[in-house]
mmCIF file of C-alpha atoms and ligand atoms in Angstrom:
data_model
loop_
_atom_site.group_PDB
_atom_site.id
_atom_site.type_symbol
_atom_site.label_atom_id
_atom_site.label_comp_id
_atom_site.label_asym_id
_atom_site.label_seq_id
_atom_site.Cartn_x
_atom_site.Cartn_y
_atom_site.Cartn_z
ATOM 1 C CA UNK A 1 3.433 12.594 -7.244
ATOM 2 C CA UNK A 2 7.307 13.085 -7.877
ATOM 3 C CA UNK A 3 6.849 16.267 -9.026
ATOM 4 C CA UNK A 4 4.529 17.470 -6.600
ATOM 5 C CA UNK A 5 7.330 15.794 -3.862
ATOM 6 C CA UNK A 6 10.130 17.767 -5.619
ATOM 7 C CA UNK A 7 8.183 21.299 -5.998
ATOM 8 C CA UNK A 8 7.582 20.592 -1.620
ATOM 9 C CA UNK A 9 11.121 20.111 -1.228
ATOM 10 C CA UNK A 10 12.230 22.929 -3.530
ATOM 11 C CA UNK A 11 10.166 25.438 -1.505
ATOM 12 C CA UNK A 12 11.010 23.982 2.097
ATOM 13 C CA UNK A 13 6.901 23.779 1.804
ATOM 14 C CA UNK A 14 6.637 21.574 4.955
ATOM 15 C CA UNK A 15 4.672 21.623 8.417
ATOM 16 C CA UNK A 16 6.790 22.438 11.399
ATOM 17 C CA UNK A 17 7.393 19.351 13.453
ATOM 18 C CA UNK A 18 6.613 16.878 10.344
ATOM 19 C CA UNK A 19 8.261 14.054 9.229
ATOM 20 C CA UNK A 20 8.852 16.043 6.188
ATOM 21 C CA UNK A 21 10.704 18.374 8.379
ATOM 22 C CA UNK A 22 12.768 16.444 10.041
ATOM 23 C CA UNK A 23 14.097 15.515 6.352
ATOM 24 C CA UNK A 24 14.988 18.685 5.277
ATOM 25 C CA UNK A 25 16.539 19.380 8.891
ATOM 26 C CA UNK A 26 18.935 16.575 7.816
ATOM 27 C CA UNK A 27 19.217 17.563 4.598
ATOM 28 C CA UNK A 28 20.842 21.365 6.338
ATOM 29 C CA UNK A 29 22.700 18.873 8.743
ATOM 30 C CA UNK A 30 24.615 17.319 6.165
ATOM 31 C CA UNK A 31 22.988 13.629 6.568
ATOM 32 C CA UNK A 32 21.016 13.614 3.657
ATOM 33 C CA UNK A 33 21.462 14.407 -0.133
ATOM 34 C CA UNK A 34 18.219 16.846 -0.942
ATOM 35 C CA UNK A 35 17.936 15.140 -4.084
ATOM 36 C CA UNK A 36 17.230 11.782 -1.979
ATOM 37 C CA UNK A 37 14.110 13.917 -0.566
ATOM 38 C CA UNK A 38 11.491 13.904 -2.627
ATOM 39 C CA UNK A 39 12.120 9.676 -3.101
ATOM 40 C CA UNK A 40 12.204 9.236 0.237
ATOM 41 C CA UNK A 41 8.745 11.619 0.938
ATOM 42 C CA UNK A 42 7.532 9.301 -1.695
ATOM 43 C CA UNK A 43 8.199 6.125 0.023
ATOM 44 C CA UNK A 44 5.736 7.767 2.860
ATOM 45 C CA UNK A 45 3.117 8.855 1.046
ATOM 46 C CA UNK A 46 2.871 6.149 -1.760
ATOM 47 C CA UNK A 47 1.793 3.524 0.655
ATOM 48 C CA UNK A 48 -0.457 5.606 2.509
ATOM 49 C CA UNK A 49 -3.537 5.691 -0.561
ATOM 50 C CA UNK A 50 -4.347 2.213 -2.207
ATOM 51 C CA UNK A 51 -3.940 0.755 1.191
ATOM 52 C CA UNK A 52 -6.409 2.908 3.102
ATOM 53 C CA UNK A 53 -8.878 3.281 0.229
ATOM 54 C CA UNK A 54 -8.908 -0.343 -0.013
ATOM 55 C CA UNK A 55 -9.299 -0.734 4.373
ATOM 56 C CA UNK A 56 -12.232 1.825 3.793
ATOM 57 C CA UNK A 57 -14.193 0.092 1.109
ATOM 58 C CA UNK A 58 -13.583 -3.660 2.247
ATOM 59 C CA UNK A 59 -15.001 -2.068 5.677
ATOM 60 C CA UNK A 60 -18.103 -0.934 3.598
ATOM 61 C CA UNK A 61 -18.434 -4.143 1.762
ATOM 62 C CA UNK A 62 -18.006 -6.812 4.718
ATOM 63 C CA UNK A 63 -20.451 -4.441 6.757
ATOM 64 C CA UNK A 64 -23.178 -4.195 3.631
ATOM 65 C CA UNK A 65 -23.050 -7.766 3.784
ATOM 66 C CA UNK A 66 -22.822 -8.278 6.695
ATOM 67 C CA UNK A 67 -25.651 -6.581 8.090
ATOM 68 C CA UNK A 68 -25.778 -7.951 11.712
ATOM 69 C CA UNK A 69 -22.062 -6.631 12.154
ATOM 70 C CA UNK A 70 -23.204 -3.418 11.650
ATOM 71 C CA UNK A 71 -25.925 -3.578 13.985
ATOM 72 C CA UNK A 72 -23.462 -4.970 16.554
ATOM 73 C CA UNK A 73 -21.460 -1.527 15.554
ATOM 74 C CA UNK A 74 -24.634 0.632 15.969
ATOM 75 C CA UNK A 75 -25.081 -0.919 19.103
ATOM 76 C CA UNK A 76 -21.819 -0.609 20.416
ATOM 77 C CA UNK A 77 -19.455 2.027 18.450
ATOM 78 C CA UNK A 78 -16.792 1.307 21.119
ATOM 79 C CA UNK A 79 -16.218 -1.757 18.560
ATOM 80 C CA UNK A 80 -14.947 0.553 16.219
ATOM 81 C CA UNK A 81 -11.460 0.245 16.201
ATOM 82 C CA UNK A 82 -11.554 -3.473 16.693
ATOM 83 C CA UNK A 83 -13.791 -3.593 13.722
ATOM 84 C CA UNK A 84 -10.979 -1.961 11.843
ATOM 85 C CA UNK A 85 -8.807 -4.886 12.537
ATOM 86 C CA UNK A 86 -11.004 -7.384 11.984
ATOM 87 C CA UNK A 87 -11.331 -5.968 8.412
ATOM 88 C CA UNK A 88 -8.256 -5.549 7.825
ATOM 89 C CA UNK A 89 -7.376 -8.914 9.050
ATOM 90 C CA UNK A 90 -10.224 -10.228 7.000
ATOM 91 C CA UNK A 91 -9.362 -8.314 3.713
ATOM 92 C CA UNK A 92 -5.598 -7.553 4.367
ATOM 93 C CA UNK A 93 -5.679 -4.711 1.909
ATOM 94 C CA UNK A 94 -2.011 -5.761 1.893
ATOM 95 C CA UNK A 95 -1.878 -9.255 0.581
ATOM 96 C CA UNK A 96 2.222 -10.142 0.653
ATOM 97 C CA UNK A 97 5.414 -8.495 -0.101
ATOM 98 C CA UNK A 98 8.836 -9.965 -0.547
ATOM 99 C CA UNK A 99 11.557 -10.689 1.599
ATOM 100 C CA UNK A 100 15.228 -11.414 0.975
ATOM 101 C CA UNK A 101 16.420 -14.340 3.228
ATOM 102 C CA UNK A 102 19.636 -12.812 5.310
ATOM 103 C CA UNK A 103 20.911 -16.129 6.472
ATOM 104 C CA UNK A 104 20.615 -19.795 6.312
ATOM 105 C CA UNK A 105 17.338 -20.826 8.474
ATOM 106 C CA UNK A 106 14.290 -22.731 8.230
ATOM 107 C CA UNK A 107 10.302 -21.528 8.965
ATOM 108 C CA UNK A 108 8.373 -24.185 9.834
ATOM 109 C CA UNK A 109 10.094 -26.916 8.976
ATOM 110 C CA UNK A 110 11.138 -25.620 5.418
ATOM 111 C CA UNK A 111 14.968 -24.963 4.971
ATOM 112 C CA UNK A 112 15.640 -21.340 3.463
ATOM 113 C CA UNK A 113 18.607 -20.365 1.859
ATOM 114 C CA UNK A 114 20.466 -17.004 2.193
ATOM 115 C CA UNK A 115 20.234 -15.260 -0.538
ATOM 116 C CA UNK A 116 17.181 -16.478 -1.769
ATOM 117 C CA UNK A 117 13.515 -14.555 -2.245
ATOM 118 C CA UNK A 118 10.259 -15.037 -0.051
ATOM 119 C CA UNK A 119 6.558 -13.959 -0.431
ATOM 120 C CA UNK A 120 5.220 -13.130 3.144
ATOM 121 C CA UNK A 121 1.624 -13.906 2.736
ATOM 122 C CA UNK A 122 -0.268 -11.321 5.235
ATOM 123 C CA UNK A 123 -3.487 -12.265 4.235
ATOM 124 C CA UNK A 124 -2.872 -15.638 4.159
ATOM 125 C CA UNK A 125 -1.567 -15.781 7.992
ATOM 126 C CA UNK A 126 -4.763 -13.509 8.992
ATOM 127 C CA UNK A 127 -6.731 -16.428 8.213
ATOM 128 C CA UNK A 128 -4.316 -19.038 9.250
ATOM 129 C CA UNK A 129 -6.560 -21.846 11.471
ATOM 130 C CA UNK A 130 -4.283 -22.297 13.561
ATOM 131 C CA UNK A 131 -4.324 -19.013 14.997
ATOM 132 C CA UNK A 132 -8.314 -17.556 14.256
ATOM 133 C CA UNK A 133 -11.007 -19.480 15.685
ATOM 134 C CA UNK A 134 -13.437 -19.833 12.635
ATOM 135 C CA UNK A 135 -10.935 -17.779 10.191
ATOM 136 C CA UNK A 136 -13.254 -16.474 7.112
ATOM 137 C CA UNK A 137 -16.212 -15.477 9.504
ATOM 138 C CA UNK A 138 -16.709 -11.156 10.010
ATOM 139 C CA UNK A 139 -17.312 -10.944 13.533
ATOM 140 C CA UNK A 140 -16.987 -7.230 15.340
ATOM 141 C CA UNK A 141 -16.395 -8.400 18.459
ATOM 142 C CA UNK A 142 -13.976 -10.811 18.174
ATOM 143 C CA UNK A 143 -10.120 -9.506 19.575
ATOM 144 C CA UNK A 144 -8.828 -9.180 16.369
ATOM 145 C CA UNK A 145 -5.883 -6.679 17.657
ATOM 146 C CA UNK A 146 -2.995 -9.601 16.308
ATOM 147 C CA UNK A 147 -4.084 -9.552 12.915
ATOM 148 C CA UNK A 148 -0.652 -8.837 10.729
ATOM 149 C CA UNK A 149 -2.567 -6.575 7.727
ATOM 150 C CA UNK A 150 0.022 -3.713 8.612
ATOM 151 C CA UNK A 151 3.210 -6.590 9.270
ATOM 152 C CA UNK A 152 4.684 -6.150 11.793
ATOM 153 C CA UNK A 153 8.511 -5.300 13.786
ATOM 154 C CA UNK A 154 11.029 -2.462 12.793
ATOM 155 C CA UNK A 155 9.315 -2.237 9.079
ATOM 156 C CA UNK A 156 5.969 -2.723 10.863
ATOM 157 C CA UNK A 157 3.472 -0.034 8.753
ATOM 158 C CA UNK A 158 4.640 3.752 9.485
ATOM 159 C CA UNK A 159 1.261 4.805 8.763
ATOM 160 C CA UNK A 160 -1.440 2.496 10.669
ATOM 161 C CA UNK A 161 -1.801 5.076 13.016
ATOM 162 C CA UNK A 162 -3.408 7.355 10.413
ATOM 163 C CA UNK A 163 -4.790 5.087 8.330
ATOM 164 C CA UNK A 164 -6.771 3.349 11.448
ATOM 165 C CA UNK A 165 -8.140 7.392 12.392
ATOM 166 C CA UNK A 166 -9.401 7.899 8.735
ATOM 167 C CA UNK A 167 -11.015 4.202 8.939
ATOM 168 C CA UNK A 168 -12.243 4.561 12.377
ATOM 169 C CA UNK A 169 -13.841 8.256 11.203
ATOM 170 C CA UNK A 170 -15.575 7.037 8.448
ATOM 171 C CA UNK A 171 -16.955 4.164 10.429
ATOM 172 C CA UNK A 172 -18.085 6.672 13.351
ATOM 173 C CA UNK A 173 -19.528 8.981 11.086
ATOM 174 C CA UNK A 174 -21.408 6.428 9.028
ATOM 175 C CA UNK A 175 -23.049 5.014 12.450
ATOM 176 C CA UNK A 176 -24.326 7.797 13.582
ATOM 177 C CA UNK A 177 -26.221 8.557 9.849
ATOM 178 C CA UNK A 178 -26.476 5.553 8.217
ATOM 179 C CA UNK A 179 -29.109 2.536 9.609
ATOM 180 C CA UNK A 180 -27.836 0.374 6.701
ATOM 181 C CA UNK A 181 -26.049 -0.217 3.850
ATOM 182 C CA UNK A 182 -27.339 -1.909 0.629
ATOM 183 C CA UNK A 183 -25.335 -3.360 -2.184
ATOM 184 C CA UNK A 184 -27.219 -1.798 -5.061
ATOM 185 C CA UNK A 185 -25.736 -4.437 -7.512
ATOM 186 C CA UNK A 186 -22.729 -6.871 -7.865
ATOM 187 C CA UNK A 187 -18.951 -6.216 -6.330
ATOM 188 C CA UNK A 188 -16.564 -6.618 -8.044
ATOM 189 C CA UNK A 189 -12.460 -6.698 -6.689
ATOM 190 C CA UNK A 190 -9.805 -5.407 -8.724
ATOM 191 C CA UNK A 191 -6.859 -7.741 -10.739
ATOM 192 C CA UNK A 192 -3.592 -7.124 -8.492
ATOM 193 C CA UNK A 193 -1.365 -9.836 -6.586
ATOM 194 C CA UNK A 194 -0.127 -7.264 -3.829
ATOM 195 C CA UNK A 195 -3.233 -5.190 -3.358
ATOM 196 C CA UNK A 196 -5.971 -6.513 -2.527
ATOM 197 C CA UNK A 197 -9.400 -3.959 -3.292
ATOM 198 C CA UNK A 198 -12.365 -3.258 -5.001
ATOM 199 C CA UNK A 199 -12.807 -1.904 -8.196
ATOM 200 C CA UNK A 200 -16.368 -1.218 -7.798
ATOM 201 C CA UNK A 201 -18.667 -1.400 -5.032
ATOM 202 C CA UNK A 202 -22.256 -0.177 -5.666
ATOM 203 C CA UNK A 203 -23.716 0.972 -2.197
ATOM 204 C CA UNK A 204 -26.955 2.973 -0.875
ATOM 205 C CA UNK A 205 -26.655 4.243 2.544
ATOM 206 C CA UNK A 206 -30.345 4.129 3.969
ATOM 207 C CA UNK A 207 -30.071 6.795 6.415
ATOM 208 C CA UNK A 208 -31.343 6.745 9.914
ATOM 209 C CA UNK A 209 -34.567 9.427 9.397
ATOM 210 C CA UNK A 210 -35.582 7.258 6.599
ATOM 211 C CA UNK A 211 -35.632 4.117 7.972
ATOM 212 C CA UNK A 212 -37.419 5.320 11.175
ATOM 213 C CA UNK A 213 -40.020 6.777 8.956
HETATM 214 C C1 HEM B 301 -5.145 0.091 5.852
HETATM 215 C C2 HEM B 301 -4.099 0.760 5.350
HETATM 216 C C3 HEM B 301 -2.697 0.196 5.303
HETATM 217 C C4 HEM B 301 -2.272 -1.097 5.284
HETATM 218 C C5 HEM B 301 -3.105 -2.385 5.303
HETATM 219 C C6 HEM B 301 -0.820 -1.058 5.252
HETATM 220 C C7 HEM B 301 -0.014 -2.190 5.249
HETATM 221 C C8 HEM B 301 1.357 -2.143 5.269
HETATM 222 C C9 HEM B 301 2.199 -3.312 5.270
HETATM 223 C C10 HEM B 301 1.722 -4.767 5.283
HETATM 224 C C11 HEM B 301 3.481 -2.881 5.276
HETATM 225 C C12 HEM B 301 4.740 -3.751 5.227
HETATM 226 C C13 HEM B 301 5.173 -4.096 6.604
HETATM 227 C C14 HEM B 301 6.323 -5.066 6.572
HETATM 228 O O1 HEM B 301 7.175 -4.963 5.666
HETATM 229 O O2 HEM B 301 6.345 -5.947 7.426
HETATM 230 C C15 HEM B 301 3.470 -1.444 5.258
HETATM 231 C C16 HEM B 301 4.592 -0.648 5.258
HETATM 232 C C17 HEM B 301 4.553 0.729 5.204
HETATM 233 N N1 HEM B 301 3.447 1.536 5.222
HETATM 234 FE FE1 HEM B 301 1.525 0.886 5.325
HETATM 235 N N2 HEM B 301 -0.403 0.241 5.238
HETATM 236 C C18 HEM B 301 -1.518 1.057 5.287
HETATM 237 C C19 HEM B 301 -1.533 2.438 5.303
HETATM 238 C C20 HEM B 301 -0.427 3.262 5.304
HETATM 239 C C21 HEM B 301 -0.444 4.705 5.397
HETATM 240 C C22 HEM B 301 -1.708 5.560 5.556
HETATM 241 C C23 HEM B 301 0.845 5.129 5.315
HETATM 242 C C24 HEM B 301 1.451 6.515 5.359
HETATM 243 C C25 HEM B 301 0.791 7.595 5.725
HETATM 244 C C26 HEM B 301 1.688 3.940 5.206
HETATM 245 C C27 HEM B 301 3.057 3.962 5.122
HETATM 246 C C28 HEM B 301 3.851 2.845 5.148
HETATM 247 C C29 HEM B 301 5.306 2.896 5.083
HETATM 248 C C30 HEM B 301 6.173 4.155 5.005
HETATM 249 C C31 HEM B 301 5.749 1.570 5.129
HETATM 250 C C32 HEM B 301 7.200 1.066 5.104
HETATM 251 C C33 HEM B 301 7.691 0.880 6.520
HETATM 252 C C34 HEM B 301 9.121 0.364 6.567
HETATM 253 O O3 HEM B 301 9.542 -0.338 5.639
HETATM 254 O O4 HEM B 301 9.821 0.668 7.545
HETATM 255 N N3 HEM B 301 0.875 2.834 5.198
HETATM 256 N N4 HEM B 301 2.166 -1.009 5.263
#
């Protein structure tokens, strides 16, 4: 990936009006170093694949086992993009990252110290009780739109907005073919304490013609 990165910056081989150049724009302007490009084209596009292929196939999964959910879908595909979040809030493809403390303060009664190291727990807040009304159930139609799978603020996820279309695309295209989807023999979820995705996920799509048949 670095090298691909560093042949796109070498040839200026970027879209008009992308992100990628705007970085080369400051690279002419002075405010960048071009050899900080291709890192920093990195840091966009590294997070952009494990995450969303994970979103993707936990959709598939909850859905295949889920089958009245994606009825409810097929009945309503205006769902879609809630059933994105609820996914992701159910799966958080995501499950922590770290956090230095800045300054002296205290979450929830606990006392942290500046200077020390914290685990933010997405997935564990997206099923925190306190918030979610009956936290581990799959349920479409719930509003699931303050689910924190992408975290949120400033360093809120600079590509949920993409990786929501390619869910949302799948999911739309599926509904329209597909009139179920069958586990053809056990799941199984991959070893990994930040993401959180399946290494294999046996599925047949039973499409609509054959069903009606
Ligand atoms: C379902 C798919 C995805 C999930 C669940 C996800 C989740 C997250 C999470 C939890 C963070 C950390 C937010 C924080 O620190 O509070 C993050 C950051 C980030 N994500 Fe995603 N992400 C996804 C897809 C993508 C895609 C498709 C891209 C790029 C095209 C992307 C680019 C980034 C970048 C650049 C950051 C760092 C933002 C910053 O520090 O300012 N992500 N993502």
């Amino acid at each position: 990936m670095m090298r691909f990165a560093r042949s796109v910056v070498r040839r200026g081989d970027v879209l008009p009006g992308s992100m990628g150049a705007d970085l080369l724009a400051k690279v002419e302007s002075g405010e960048v170093r071009r050899e900080e490009c291709p890192a920093l084209m990195i840091d966009y596009l590294a997070p952009s694949l494990d995450t969303t292929i994970s979103a993707i196939a936990s959709a598939l999964w909850l859905l295949a086992t889920h089958p009245d959910q994606w009825q409810a879908l097929r009945a309503d595909p205006s769902l879609v993009p809630n059933a994105v979040n609820e996914v992701v809030r159910v799966e958080s493809p995501l499950r922590a990252f770290s956090r230095w403390v800045a300054a002296d303060t205290e979450v929830a009664g606990t006392p942290l110290r500046r200077g020390s190291r914290v685990v933010v727990l997405y997935a564990s807040a997206n099923r925190d009780e306190r918030v979610w009304d009956r936290p581990d159930d799959v349920d479409v139609t719930r509003d699931a739109s303050q689910q924190l799978g992408f975290g949120q603020g400033v360093h809120g996820c600079a590509g949920q907005g993409l990786a929501r279309l390619e869910t949302q695309a799948i999911l739309r295209s599926l509904l329209e073919r597909v009139d179920r989807l069958e586990l053809t023999g056990p799941a199984t979820w991959g070893r990994n304490n930040i993401i959180h995705s399946l290494d294999r996920l046996p599925l047949r799509l039973v499409p609509v013609q054959e069903a009606a048949r």
